[in-house]
Structures are given as C-alpha cells and as structure tokens.
PDB file of C-alpha atoms and ligand atoms in Angstrom:
ATOM      1  CA  MET M   1      10.127 -13.944 -24.301  1.00  0.00           C
ATOM      2  CA  LYS M   2      11.131 -10.791 -22.474  1.00  0.00           C
ATOM      3  CA  PRO M   3       9.124 -10.468 -19.229  1.00  0.00           C
ATOM      4  CA  LEU M   4       6.661  -7.594 -19.056  1.00  0.00           C
ATOM      5  CA  ASN M   5       7.785  -4.652 -16.925  1.00  0.00           C
ATOM      6  CA  ALA M   6       4.672  -4.388 -14.754  1.00  0.00           C
ATOM      7  CA  ASP M   7       4.481  -2.179 -11.651  1.00  0.00           C
ATOM      8  CA  LEU M   8       1.192  -2.807  -9.886  1.00  0.00           C
ATOM      9  CA  HIS M   9       1.540  -0.913  -6.602  1.00  0.00           C
ATOM     10  CA  CYS M  10       2.297   2.771  -6.051  1.00  0.00           C
ATOM     11  CA  HIS M  11       0.947   5.997  -4.586  1.00  0.00           C
ATOM     12  CA  SER M  12       0.206   9.560  -5.659  1.00  0.00           C
ATOM     13  CA  THR M  13      -0.602  12.796  -3.826  1.00  0.00           C
ATOM     14  CA  VAL M  14      -4.180  11.513  -3.704  1.00  0.00           C
ATOM     15  CA  SER M  15      -3.018   9.406  -0.728  1.00  0.00           C
ATOM     16  CA  ASP M  16       0.485   9.615   0.736  1.00  0.00           C
ATOM     17  CA  GLY M  17       2.652   9.820  -2.383  1.00  0.00           C
ATOM     18  CA  LEU M  18       4.677  12.882  -3.364  1.00  0.00           C
ATOM     19  CA  LEU M  19       3.857  13.041  -7.093  1.00  0.00           C
ATOM     20  CA  SER M  20       0.519  13.743  -8.780  1.00  0.00           C
ATOM     21  CA  PRO M  21      -1.156  10.834 -10.626  1.00  0.00           C
ATOM     22  CA  ALA M  22      -0.027  12.320 -13.956  1.00  0.00           C
ATOM     23  CA  GLU M  23       3.566  12.699 -12.733  1.00  0.00           C
ATOM     24  CA  VAL M  24       3.576   9.099 -11.501  1.00  0.00           C
ATOM     25  CA  MET M  25       2.509   7.879 -14.956  1.00  0.00           C
ATOM     26  CA  ARG M  26       5.157   9.937 -16.752  1.00  0.00           C
ATOM     27  CA  ARG M  27       7.881   8.705 -14.413  1.00  0.00           C
ATOM     28  CA  ALA M  28       6.734   5.104 -14.902  1.00  0.00           C
ATOM     29  CA  LYS M  29       6.888   5.491 -18.671  1.00  0.00           C
ATOM     30  CA  SER M  30      10.359   6.998 -18.626  1.00  0.00           C
ATOM     31  CA  ASN M  31      11.541   4.210 -16.275  1.00  0.00           C
ATOM     32  CA  GLY M  32      10.450   1.622 -18.851  1.00  0.00           C
ATOM     33  CA  VAL M  33       7.245   0.399 -17.204  1.00  0.00           C
ATOM     34  CA  GLU M  34       4.887  -1.302 -19.690  1.00  0.00           C
ATOM     35  CA  LEU M  35       1.888  -1.997 -17.463  1.00  0.00           C
ATOM     36  CA  MET M  36       1.120   0.325 -14.579  1.00  0.00           C
ATOM     37  CA  ALA M  37      -1.410   0.456 -11.737  1.00  0.00           C
ATOM     38  CA  LEU M  38      -2.063   3.301  -9.311  1.00  0.00           C
ATOM     39  CA  THR M  39      -3.061   1.952  -5.875  1.00  0.00           C
ATOM     40  CA  ASP M  40      -3.676   4.846  -3.507  1.00  0.00           C
ATOM     41  CA  HIS M  41      -4.625   4.014   0.076  1.00  0.00           C
ATOM     42  CA  ASP M  42      -8.411   3.587   0.439  1.00  0.00           C
ATOM     43  CA  GLU M  43      -9.015   6.080  -2.375  1.00  0.00           C
ATOM     44  CA  LEU M  44      -9.927   5.961  -6.080  1.00  0.00           C
ATOM     45  CA  GLY M  45      -9.749   9.712  -6.721  1.00  0.00           C
ATOM     46  CA  GLY M  46      -6.499   9.648  -8.721  1.00  0.00           C
ATOM     47  CA  LEU M  47      -7.474   6.967 -11.226  1.00  0.00           C
ATOM     48  CA  ALA M  48      -9.159   9.145 -13.857  1.00  0.00           C
ATOM     49  CA  GLU M  49      -6.159  11.483 -14.107  1.00  0.00           C
ATOM     50  CA  ALA M  50      -3.726   8.556 -14.125  1.00  0.00           C
ATOM     51  CA  ARG M  51      -5.623   6.762 -16.873  1.00  0.00           C
ATOM     52  CA  ALA M  52      -5.954   9.886 -19.009  1.00  0.00           C
ATOM     53  CA  THR M  53      -2.201  10.508 -18.781  1.00  0.00           C
ATOM     54  CA  ALA M  54      -1.379   6.833 -19.394  1.00  0.00           C
ATOM     55  CA  ASP M  55      -3.556   6.873 -22.543  1.00  0.00           C
ATOM     56  CA  GLU M  56      -1.887  10.052 -23.732  1.00  0.00           C
ATOM     57  CA  ILE M  57       1.664   8.706 -23.350  1.00  0.00           C
ATOM     58  CA  GLY M  58       0.923   5.144 -24.515  1.00  0.00           C
ATOM     59  CA  LEU M  59       1.222   3.288 -21.198  1.00  0.00           C
ATOM     60  CA  ARG M  60      -1.088   0.368 -20.391  1.00  0.00           C
ATOM     61  CA  PHE M  61      -2.964   1.122 -17.186  1.00  0.00           C
ATOM     62  CA  VAL M  62      -4.846  -0.871 -14.535  1.00  0.00           C
ATOM     63  CA  ASP M  63      -7.216   0.773 -12.017  1.00  0.00           C
ATOM     64  CA  GLY M  64      -6.133  -0.122  -8.497  1.00  0.00           C
ATOM     65  CA  VAL M  65      -6.546   0.573  -4.800  1.00  0.00           C
ATOM     66  CA  GLU M  66      -4.773  -0.467  -1.575  1.00  0.00           C
ATOM     67  CA  ILE M  67      -7.266  -1.182   1.199  1.00  0.00           C
ATOM     68  CA  SER M  68      -6.289  -1.007   4.888  1.00  0.00           C
ATOM     69  CA  ILE M  69      -7.739  -3.868   6.929  1.00  0.00           C
ATOM     70  CA  SER M  70      -7.473  -4.924  10.550  1.00  0.00           C
ATOM     71  CA  TRP M  71      -6.413  -8.479  11.174  1.00  0.00           C
ATOM     72  CA  GLY M  72      -5.970 -10.547  14.338  1.00  0.00           C
ATOM     73  CA  ASP M  73      -4.747  -8.728  17.399  1.00  0.00           C
ATOM     74  CA  ASP M  74      -4.666  -5.095  16.150  1.00  0.00           C
ATOM     75  CA  GLN M  75      -2.530  -5.841  13.109  1.00  0.00           C
ATOM     76  CA  THR M  76      -2.927  -3.756   9.984  1.00  0.00           C
ATOM     77  CA  VAL M  77      -2.704  -5.593   6.677  1.00  0.00           C
ATOM     78  CA  HIS M  78      -2.987  -4.096   3.196  1.00  0.00           C
ATOM     79  CA  ILE M  79      -4.975  -5.680   0.365  1.00  0.00           C
ATOM     80  CA  VAL M  80      -4.411  -4.390  -3.162  1.00  0.00           C
ATOM     81  CA  GLY M  81      -7.315  -4.542  -5.587  1.00  0.00           C
ATOM     82  CA  LEU M  82      -6.350  -4.615  -9.279  1.00  0.00           C
ATOM     83  CA  GLY M  83      -8.652  -4.064 -12.229  1.00  0.00           C
ATOM     84  CA  VAL M  84     -11.458  -2.663 -10.064  1.00  0.00           C
ATOM     85  CA  ASP M  85     -14.269  -0.576 -11.532  1.00  0.00           C
ATOM     86  CA  PRO M  86     -13.769   2.867  -9.928  1.00  0.00           C
ATOM     87  CA  ALA M  87     -17.483   3.599 -10.341  1.00  0.00           C
ATOM     88  CA  ASN M  88     -18.644   0.562  -8.351  1.00  0.00           C
ATOM     89  CA  ALA M  89     -21.002   1.966  -5.696  1.00  0.00           C
ATOM     90  CA  GLU M  90     -20.254  -0.546  -2.947  1.00  0.00           C
ATOM     91  CA  LEU M  91     -16.490  -0.104  -3.342  1.00  0.00           C
ATOM     92  CA  VAL M  92     -16.797   3.697  -3.391  1.00  0.00           C
ATOM     93  CA  GLU M  93     -18.981   3.699  -0.281  1.00  0.00           C
ATOM     94  CA  GLY M  94     -16.848   1.132   1.553  1.00  0.00           C
ATOM     95  CA  LEU M  95     -13.674   3.147   0.985  1.00  0.00           C
ATOM     96  CA  HIS M  96     -15.447   6.293   2.093  1.00  0.00           C
ATOM     97  CA  GLN M  97     -16.229   4.537   5.390  1.00  0.00           C
ATOM     98  CA  VAL M  98     -12.624   3.406   5.821  1.00  0.00           C
ATOM     99  CA  ARG M  99     -11.303   6.926   5.243  1.00  0.00           C
ATOM    100  CA  SER M 100     -13.764   8.530   7.611  1.00  0.00           C
ATOM    101  CA  GLY M 101     -11.854   7.215  10.646  1.00  0.00           C
ATOM    102  CA  ARG M 102      -8.557   8.868   9.705  1.00  0.00           C
ATOM    103  CA  ASP M 103      -9.242  12.353  11.023  1.00  0.00           C
ATOM    104  CA  ALA M 104     -10.093  11.273  14.584  1.00  0.00           C
ATOM    105  CA  ARG M 105      -7.132   8.889  14.588  1.00  0.00           C
ATOM    106  CA  ALA M 106      -4.857  11.742  13.508  1.00  0.00           C
ATOM    107  CA  ALA M 107      -6.092  13.887  16.400  1.00  0.00           C
ATOM    108  CA  ARG M 108      -5.288  11.070  18.850  1.00  0.00           C
ATOM    109  CA  MET M 109      -1.867  10.548  17.297  1.00  0.00           C
ATOM    110  CA  ALA M 110      -1.121  14.253  17.615  1.00  0.00           C
ATOM    111  CA  ALA M 111      -2.142  14.223  21.286  1.00  0.00           C
ATOM    112  CA  GLU M 112       0.250  11.318  21.938  1.00  0.00           C
ATOM    113  CA  LEU M 113       3.073  13.021  20.054  1.00  0.00           C
ATOM    114  CA  ASP M 114       2.452  16.247  21.959  1.00  0.00           C
ATOM    115  CA  ARG M 115       3.122  14.371  25.205  1.00  0.00           C
ATOM    116  CA  VAL M 116       6.576  13.339  23.961  1.00  0.00           C
ATOM    117  CA  GLY M 117       7.487  16.869  22.883  1.00  0.00           C
ATOM    118  CA  ILE M 118       6.367  16.954  19.253  1.00  0.00           C
ATOM    119  CA  HIS M 119       3.925  19.815  19.061  1.00  0.00           C
ATOM    120  CA  GLY M 120       1.530  20.957  16.358  1.00  0.00           C
ATOM    121  CA  ALA M 121       1.527  17.590  14.607  1.00  0.00           C
ATOM    122  CA  TYR M 122      -2.174  17.518  13.714  1.00  0.00           C
ATOM    123  CA  GLU M 123      -1.998  20.797  11.799  1.00  0.00           C
ATOM    124  CA  GLY M 124       1.411  19.877  10.396  1.00  0.00           C
ATOM    125  CA  ALA M 125       0.326  16.475   9.092  1.00  0.00           C
ATOM    126  CA  LEU M 126      -2.881  17.926   7.687  1.00  0.00           C
ATOM    127  CA  ARG M 127      -0.890  20.514   5.770  1.00  0.00           C
ATOM    128  CA  HIS M 128       1.016  17.682   4.065  1.00  0.00           C
ATOM    129  CA  ALA M 129      -2.127  15.604   3.448  1.00  0.00           C
ATOM    130  CA  GLY M 130      -4.372  18.417   2.278  1.00  0.00           C
ATOM    131  CA  ASN M 131      -7.488  16.483   3.325  1.00  0.00           C
ATOM    132  CA  PRO M 132      -8.390  15.160   6.803  1.00  0.00           C
ATOM    133  CA  ALA M 133      -9.854  11.956   5.303  1.00  0.00           C
ATOM    134  CA  LEU M 134      -6.480  11.075   3.792  1.00  0.00           C
ATOM    135  CA  VAL M 135      -4.117  11.989   6.609  1.00  0.00           C
ATOM    136  CA  SER M 136      -1.709   9.114   7.231  1.00  0.00           C
ATOM    137  CA  ARG M 137       1.370   8.289   9.252  1.00  0.00           C
ATOM    138  CA  SER M 138       3.460   9.284   6.220  1.00  0.00           C
ATOM    139  CA  HIS M 139       2.172  12.844   6.527  1.00  0.00           C
ATOM    140  CA  PHE M 140       3.034  12.909  10.244  1.00  0.00           C
ATOM    141  CA  ALA M 141       6.480  11.568   9.389  1.00  0.00           C
ATOM    142  CA  ARG M 142       7.099  14.376   6.887  1.00  0.00           C
ATOM    143  CA  TYR M 143       6.080  16.989   9.453  1.00  0.00           C
ATOM    144  CA  ILE M 144       8.325  15.463  12.129  1.00  0.00           C
ATOM    145  CA  VAL M 145      11.308  15.490   9.734  1.00  0.00           C
ATOM    146  CA  GLU M 146      10.509  19.075   8.726  1.00  0.00           C
ATOM    147  CA  ARG M 147      10.576  20.100  12.393  1.00  0.00           C
ATOM    148  CA  GLY M 148      14.046  18.602  12.758  1.00  0.00           C
ATOM    149  CA  HIS M 149      13.130  15.828  15.205  1.00  0.00           C
ATOM    150  CA  ALA M 150      14.462  13.115  12.861  1.00  0.00           C
ATOM    151  CA  LYS M 151      16.726  12.875   9.824  1.00  0.00           C
ATOM    152  CA  ASP M 152      14.327  10.982   7.569  1.00  0.00           C
ATOM    153  CA  VAL M 153      10.887   9.422   7.352  1.00  0.00           C
ATOM    154  CA  LYS M 154      12.151   5.942   8.133  1.00  0.00           C
ATOM    155  CA  SER M 155      13.668   6.990  11.459  1.00  0.00           C
ATOM    156  CA  VAL M 156      10.408   8.723  12.391  1.00  0.00           C
ATOM    157  CA  PHE M 157       8.658   5.357  12.043  1.00  0.00           C
ATOM    158  CA  ASP M 158      11.383   3.630  14.064  1.00  0.00           C
ATOM    159  CA  HIS M 159      11.129   6.135  16.928  1.00  0.00           C
ATOM    160  CA  TRP M 160       7.539   7.322  16.987  1.00  0.00           C
ATOM    161  CA  LEU M 161       5.061   5.829  14.566  1.00  0.00           C
ATOM    162  CA  ALA M 162       5.543   2.052  14.378  1.00  0.00           C
ATOM    163  CA  LYS M 163       3.352  -0.168  16.521  1.00  0.00           C
ATOM    164  CA  GLY M 164       4.467   0.051  20.147  1.00  0.00           C
ATOM    165  CA  LYS M 165       5.969   3.542  19.729  1.00  0.00           C
ATOM    166  CA  PRO M 166       4.535   6.646  21.466  1.00  0.00           C
ATOM    167  CA  GLY M 167       2.703   8.115  18.442  1.00  0.00           C
ATOM    168  CA  TYR M 168       1.116   4.843  17.332  1.00  0.00           C
ATOM    169  CA  VAL M 169      -2.632   4.664  17.796  1.00  0.00           C
ATOM    170  CA  GLY M 170      -4.541   1.447  17.063  1.00  0.00           C
ATOM    171  CA  HIS M 171      -7.351   1.725  14.577  1.00  0.00           C
ATOM    172  CA  ALA M 172     -10.257  -0.368  13.272  1.00  0.00           C
ATOM    173  CA  TRP M 173      -9.881  -0.471   9.500  1.00  0.00           C
ATOM    174  CA  ALA M 174     -12.036  -2.572   7.159  1.00  0.00           C
ATOM    175  CA  THR M 175     -12.288  -6.326   7.715  1.00  0.00           C
ATOM    176  CA  LEU M 176     -10.673  -8.870   5.392  1.00  0.00           C
ATOM    177  CA  GLU M 177     -14.165  -9.937   4.317  1.00  0.00           C
ATOM    178  CA  ASP M 178     -15.185  -6.346   3.485  1.00  0.00           C
ATOM    179  CA  SER M 179     -12.092  -5.728   1.375  1.00  0.00           C
ATOM    180  CA  LEU M 180     -12.511  -8.961  -0.596  1.00  0.00           C
ATOM    181  CA  ARG M 181     -16.225  -8.393  -1.143  1.00  0.00           C
ATOM    182  CA  TRP M 182     -15.637  -4.834  -2.384  1.00  0.00           C
ATOM    183  CA  ILE M 183     -12.800  -5.816  -4.730  1.00  0.00           C
ATOM    184  CA  ASP M 184     -14.594  -8.857  -6.097  1.00  0.00           C
ATOM    185  CA  GLY M 185     -17.860  -6.931  -6.478  1.00  0.00           C
ATOM    186  CA  ALA M 186     -16.001  -4.274  -8.474  1.00  0.00           C
ATOM    187  CA  GLY M 187     -14.613  -6.927 -10.837  1.00  0.00           C
ATOM    188  CA  GLY M 188     -11.067  -6.770  -9.464  1.00  0.00           C
ATOM    189  CA  ILE M 189      -8.440  -9.235  -8.265  1.00  0.00           C
ATOM    190  CA  ALA M 190      -7.382  -9.071  -4.590  1.00  0.00           C
ATOM    191  CA  VAL M 191      -3.655  -9.313  -3.834  1.00  0.00           C
ATOM    192  CA  ILE M 192      -1.911  -9.413  -0.432  1.00  0.00           C
ATOM    193  CA  ALA M 193       0.390  -6.385  -0.362  1.00  0.00           C
ATOM    194  CA  HIS M 194       4.030  -6.507   0.834  1.00  0.00           C
ATOM    195  CA  PRO M 195       3.688  -9.781   2.787  1.00  0.00           C
ATOM    196  CA  GLY M 196       7.155  -9.373   4.295  1.00  0.00           C
ATOM    197  CA  ARG M 197       6.187  -6.270   6.241  1.00  0.00           C
ATOM    198  CA  TYR M 198       3.725  -7.662   8.751  1.00  0.00           C
ATOM    199  CA  ARG M 199       4.792  -8.398  12.271  1.00  0.00           C
ATOM    200  CA  LEU M 200       3.318 -11.889  12.105  1.00  0.00           C
ATOM    201  CA  SER M 201       5.004 -15.219  12.816  1.00  0.00           C
ATOM    202  CA  LYS M 202       5.275 -17.749   9.967  1.00  0.00           C
ATOM    203  CA  ALA M 203       2.291 -19.615  11.387  1.00  0.00           C
ATOM    204  CA  GLU M 204       0.232 -16.417  11.689  1.00  0.00           C
ATOM    205  CA  LEU M 205       1.130 -15.426   8.135  1.00  0.00           C
ATOM    206  CA  ARG M 206      -0.033 -18.818   6.872  1.00  0.00           C
ATOM    207  CA  GLU M 207      -3.285 -18.287   8.748  1.00  0.00           C
ATOM    208  CA  LEU M 208      -3.713 -14.964   6.941  1.00  0.00           C
ATOM    209  CA  PHE M 209      -2.968 -16.536   3.540  1.00  0.00           C
ATOM    210  CA  GLY M 210      -5.440 -19.362   4.232  1.00  0.00           C
ATOM    211  CA  ALA M 211      -8.232 -17.007   5.320  1.00  0.00           C
ATOM    212  CA  PHE M 212      -7.531 -14.741   2.331  1.00  0.00           C
ATOM    213  CA  LYS M 213      -7.739 -17.659  -0.097  1.00  0.00           C
ATOM    214  CA  ASP M 214     -10.858 -19.139   1.542  1.00  0.00           C
ATOM    215  CA  ARG M 215     -12.649 -15.816   1.100  1.00  0.00           C
ATOM    216  CA  GLY M 216     -11.722 -15.409  -2.559  1.00  0.00           C
ATOM    217  CA  GLY M 217      -8.325 -13.669  -2.460  1.00  0.00           C
ATOM    218  CA  ARG M 218      -6.228 -14.574  -5.495  1.00  0.00           C
ATOM    219  CA  GLY M 219      -2.804 -12.970  -5.500  1.00  0.00           C
ATOM    220  CA  ILE M 220       0.298 -12.122  -3.505  1.00  0.00           C
ATOM    221  CA  GLU M 221       3.087  -9.587  -4.044  1.00  0.00           C
ATOM    222  CA  VAL M 222       6.022 -11.919  -4.553  1.00  0.00           C
ATOM    223  CA  LEU M 223       8.020  -8.873  -5.625  1.00  0.00           C
ATOM    224  CA  SER M 224       7.560  -5.769  -3.496  1.00  0.00           C
ATOM    225  CA  GLY M 225       9.918  -2.861  -2.907  1.00  0.00           C
ATOM    226  CA  SER M 226      10.161  -4.012   0.694  1.00  0.00           C
ATOM    227  CA  ASN M 227      10.622  -7.793   0.136  1.00  0.00           C
ATOM    228  CA  LYS M 228      14.171  -9.033   0.748  1.00  0.00           C
ATOM    229  CA  ASP M 229      15.709 -11.812  -1.410  1.00  0.00           C
ATOM    230  CA  ASP M 230      14.912 -14.614   1.043  1.00  0.00           C
ATOM    231  CA  GLU M 231      11.354 -13.279   1.297  1.00  0.00           C
ATOM    232  CA  VAL M 232      11.000 -13.364  -2.485  1.00  0.00           C
ATOM    233  CA  ARG M 233      11.940 -17.056  -2.382  1.00  0.00           C
ATOM    234  CA  GLU M 234       9.586 -17.699   0.523  1.00  0.00           C
ATOM    235  CA  PHE M 235       6.598 -15.926  -1.098  1.00  0.00           C
ATOM    236  CA  SER M 236       7.284 -17.690  -4.404  1.00  0.00           C
ATOM    237  CA  ARG M 237       6.889 -20.975  -2.508  1.00  0.00           C
ATOM    238  CA  ILE M 238       3.727 -19.643  -0.882  1.00  0.00           C
ATOM    239  CA  ALA M 239       2.301 -18.596  -4.265  1.00  0.00           C
ATOM    240  CA  ARG M 240       2.838 -22.120  -5.616  1.00  0.00           C
ATOM    241  CA  GLU M 241       1.489 -23.833  -2.518  1.00  0.00           C
ATOM    242  CA  PHE M 242      -1.650 -21.694  -2.214  1.00  0.00           C
ATOM    243  CA  GLY M 243      -2.177 -21.344  -5.966  1.00  0.00           C
ATOM    244  CA  PHE M 244      -1.843 -17.544  -5.820  1.00  0.00           C
ATOM    245  CA  LEU M 245      -1.182 -15.325  -8.809  1.00  0.00           C
ATOM    246  CA  ALA M 246       2.134 -13.491  -8.433  1.00  0.00           C
ATOM    247  CA  SER M 247       2.266  -9.697  -8.418  1.00  0.00           C
ATOM    248  CA  ARG M 248       5.114  -7.202  -8.751  1.00  0.00           C
ATOM    249  CA  GLY M 249       4.794  -3.744  -7.217  1.00  0.00           C
ATOM    250  CA  SER M 250       7.349  -1.182  -6.092  1.00  0.00           C
ATOM    251  CA  ASP M 251       5.111   0.562  -3.503  1.00  0.00           C
ATOM    252  CA  PHE M 252       6.746   3.767  -4.746  1.00  0.00           C
ATOM    253  CA  HIS M 253       5.727   6.883  -2.771  1.00  0.00           C
ATOM    254  CA  GLY M 254       8.130   9.455  -4.202  1.00  0.00           C
ATOM    255  CA  PRO M 255      11.742  10.242  -5.013  1.00  0.00           C
ATOM    256  CA  GLY M 256      13.894   9.875  -1.899  1.00  0.00           C
ATOM    257  CA  GLU M 257      11.112   8.281   0.138  1.00  0.00           C
ATOM    258  CA  SER M 258      10.893   4.784  -1.251  1.00  0.00           C
ATOM    259  CA  TRP M 259      12.686   1.466  -1.190  1.00  0.00           C
ATOM    260  CA  ILE M 260      12.821   1.319  -4.966  1.00  0.00           C
ATOM    261  CA  ASP M 261      11.823   3.443  -7.970  1.00  0.00           C
ATOM    262  CA  LEU M 262       8.975   2.624 -10.378  1.00  0.00           C
ATOM    263  CA  GLY M 263       9.642  -0.330 -12.678  1.00  0.00           C
ATOM    264  CA  LYS M 264      13.005  -1.244 -11.111  1.00  0.00           C
ATOM    265  CA  LEU M 265      12.170  -4.516  -9.368  1.00  0.00           C
ATOM    266  CA  PRO M 266      13.698  -7.745 -10.692  1.00  0.00           C
ATOM    267  CA  ASP M 267      11.649 -10.101 -12.880  1.00  0.00           C
ATOM    268  CA  LEU M 268       9.281 -12.585 -11.275  1.00  0.00           C
ATOM    269  CA  PRO M 269      10.922 -15.940 -10.508  1.00  0.00           C
ATOM    270  CA  GLU M 270      10.281 -18.678 -13.098  1.00  0.00           C
ATOM    271  CA  GLY M 271       7.211 -20.834 -12.903  1.00  0.00           C
ATOM    272  CA  LEU M 272       4.824 -18.379 -11.261  1.00  0.00           C
ATOM    273  CA  ILE M 273       1.629 -17.164 -12.901  1.00  0.00           C
ATOM    274  CA  PRO M 274       1.783 -13.363 -13.180  1.00  0.00           C
ATOM    275  CA  VAL M 275      -1.343 -11.603 -11.953  1.00  0.00           C
ATOM    276  CA  TRP M 276      -1.303  -9.527 -15.160  1.00  0.00           C
ATOM    277  CA  SER M 277      -2.038 -12.663 -17.204  1.00  0.00           C
ATOM    278  CA  GLN M 278      -5.552 -12.270 -15.738  1.00  0.00           C
ATOM    279  CA  LEU M 279      -5.749  -8.516 -16.183  1.00  0.00           C
ATOM    280  CA  VAL M 280      -4.910  -7.840 -19.802  1.00  0.00           C
TER     281      VAL M 280
HETATM  282  P1  AMP W 301      -1.286   4.686   7.786  1.00  0.00           P
HETATM  283  O1  AMP W 301      -2.164   4.153   6.683  1.00  0.00           O
HETATM  284  O2  AMP W 301      -1.670   6.052   8.224  1.00  0.00           O
HETATM  285  O3  AMP W 301      -1.125   3.729   8.927  1.00  0.00           O
HETATM  286  O4  AMP W 301       0.161   4.891   7.142  1.00  0.00           O
HETATM  287  C1  AMP W 301       0.815   3.803   6.581  1.00  0.00           C
HETATM  288  C2  AMP W 301       1.868   4.306   5.607  1.00  0.00           C
HETATM  289  O5  AMP W 301       3.035   4.676   6.308  1.00  0.00           O
HETATM  290  C3  AMP W 301       2.329   3.214   4.667  1.00  0.00           C
HETATM  291  O6  AMP W 301       1.489   3.116   3.563  1.00  0.00           O
HETATM  292  C4  AMP W 301       3.695   3.678   4.282  1.00  0.00           C
HETATM  293  O7  AMP W 301       3.593   4.645   3.260  1.00  0.00           O
HETATM  294  C5  AMP W 301       4.183   4.393   5.518  1.00  0.00           C
HETATM  295  N1  AMP W 301       5.084   3.533   6.327  1.00  0.00           N
HETATM  296  C6  AMP W 301       4.739   2.548   7.172  1.00  0.00           C
HETATM  297  N2  AMP W 301       5.826   2.034   7.767  1.00  0.00           N
HETATM  298  C7  AMP W 301       6.898   2.704   7.284  1.00  0.00           C
HETATM  299  C8  AMP W 301       8.320   2.670   7.499  1.00  0.00           C
HETATM  300  N3  AMP W 301       8.853   1.810   8.370  1.00  0.00           N
HETATM  301  N4  AMP W 301       9.089   3.530   6.806  1.00  0.00           N
HETATM  302  C9  AMP W 301       8.555   4.413   5.946  1.00  0.00           C
HETATM  303  N5  AMP W 301       7.225   4.514   5.706  1.00  0.00           N
HETATM  304  C10 AMP W 301       6.419   3.678   6.357  1.00  0.00           C
HETATM  305 MN1   MN W 302       1.743   4.648   2.051  1.00  0.00          MN
HETATM  306 MN1   MN W 303       0.922  -0.774   2.168  1.00  0.00          MN
HETATM  307 MN1   MN W 304       1.397   0.980  -0.686  1.00  0.00          MN
END
C-alpha cells in the first residue's frame, strides 16, 4: 500500500511562518500532501482558517500546536500536540500564559542586540510579527537580514540568536508536565518535535524521552525537516524502544526559509507505527 503523505508540523503567519493558514493549506495540497496539520508556536488562532480552507480544497486536516517548554538547564524543547480541541479552555489559557512572556523577552533581546551594534530590533521584529505576544527569534532574524547585518536567517542564528550568542536571552516557557496535561486534556497526542535539534547529549536525550513517556507523551518526529539520515535511523530505534508513535513533519516556515517544503520528506521507515493511525 502506498504510504500516506502526511505533514504534521508547520507554521503560518499566526506564529513565525511566512504564509497565511489558507496559503499553507493550498501549498500542501498542490505538493501532494494528503493529511495536514498546522502547528503554530503556542497559538491556536490559525486553525479555523486552515480547516475551512482544507475542507474547501479536499485536504484532510488535523488541529495542532507546537508548545515551547523549558527543560533541564535552560534548554528549550518543543512538544507538538496533534488532534487537540482548539476550544479546550485549559489549553487556550495555558498557551495564553506561555505567549505572555514573549514581549518582555523581546525587549531584553533587543537591548542585548543594541549593545553589539544592531539597533531598533524590538520595533523591527515587532513589525514582522505583528503582535507582541507572538514575537519570536525568527522575526528578529528577518529584521537583522533586512538591515544587511547577515545574508540569511540561518546565519543570524549562528551569529546572534542561538544559545550562547549575544542576542540570546534565556526564558521560562511551560513545563513538560504543563504541555502534556494541556494536550492530553484537549484530547490530543503529544509528540516530541525535531529531536535532532536539541543541544543534549545522548544520555540527556534519553532522559527527556523517558520523562516524556512517563508523563503520557506518545510520539516522536522520526522524520523532521531538520533530522539528518543518521538521526532518522537513531530516532526510529528510539521509537521502537520506547514504544512511541512515529510522526513526519517538515517544520515548514515559508519558501526560502525552511529545510524542506511541505510534503517532501521521505516515507517513514518500515515497521514503525505512524501517529496518524491514531488520528484518523
Ligand atoms: P523562539 O520561539 O522565539 O525561541 O524562536 C524559535 C524559532 O526560531 C524556531 O521555531 C525556528 O523557527 C527558528 N529557529 C531556531 N533555530 C534556527 C536556526 N538555526 N535557523 C533558522 N531558524 C531557526
Ligand atoms: Mn518557528
Ligand atoms: Mn520547533
Ligand atoms: Mn516548528
């Protein structure tokens, strides 16, 4: 049987993507995606538009979200929730709390960047974000590129915004427990996003997977736009060992700003249980 072309991780202008929710759905459809989720950062505001467009163009749709959590020694980890009820009060309120810290963090980031010669970054990032509760490092990166300090978004992260760089400011996001309680309470399935992107040792990663599973987490992105081939093999092994459902998500943010386009990841390796077997 031909594997389903599922893409269960991407962003719209409602967080730090470049396309509107409707545009994301149309692009997914024309790229051959058969099952699509929108997973904006800490925000559910794009789901109604995405679902309406998906219905109109005949694309199966899953409500999603990507929650920022703090883990261990000031590490940020992302947990994707799939199949959540966007009207669930505890989820809505929890995400509101998570977002409320972004504005003050942005002001601190801008102050740090100002000291290394990048001026006006708060206003600049806010112009890209459109909403202080949604302002993210991606919006700072776009402003810094626009001002000619760097050639692309990736090099902005390498020079200024990654942990340890001058514009990086630590932040207390949600806890792992919060994110799992909110997702589970809203009827969704929690998935560890892009496991290859955390600056954690193998042992620390296993600690994260164990804690996630113990608290009810169920899935892992075996296929992510940012997972390399050896990581795909490694996270396939992890999925089998921990009994995780396997997810596939591009983490698409927009044309020219992403590792991979919607629906273009390879198929899941044999023998894994796709997370969508529990969603549809
Ligand atoms: P924030 O939630 O404000 O910390 O911003 C995190 C976002 O920055 C991620 O969701 C990505 O969209 C983007 N990002 C993080 N690291 C990189 C990178 N190395 N290159 C490009 N974008 C990145
Ligand atoms: Mn992002
Ligand atoms: Mn992420
Ligand atoms: Mn993402």
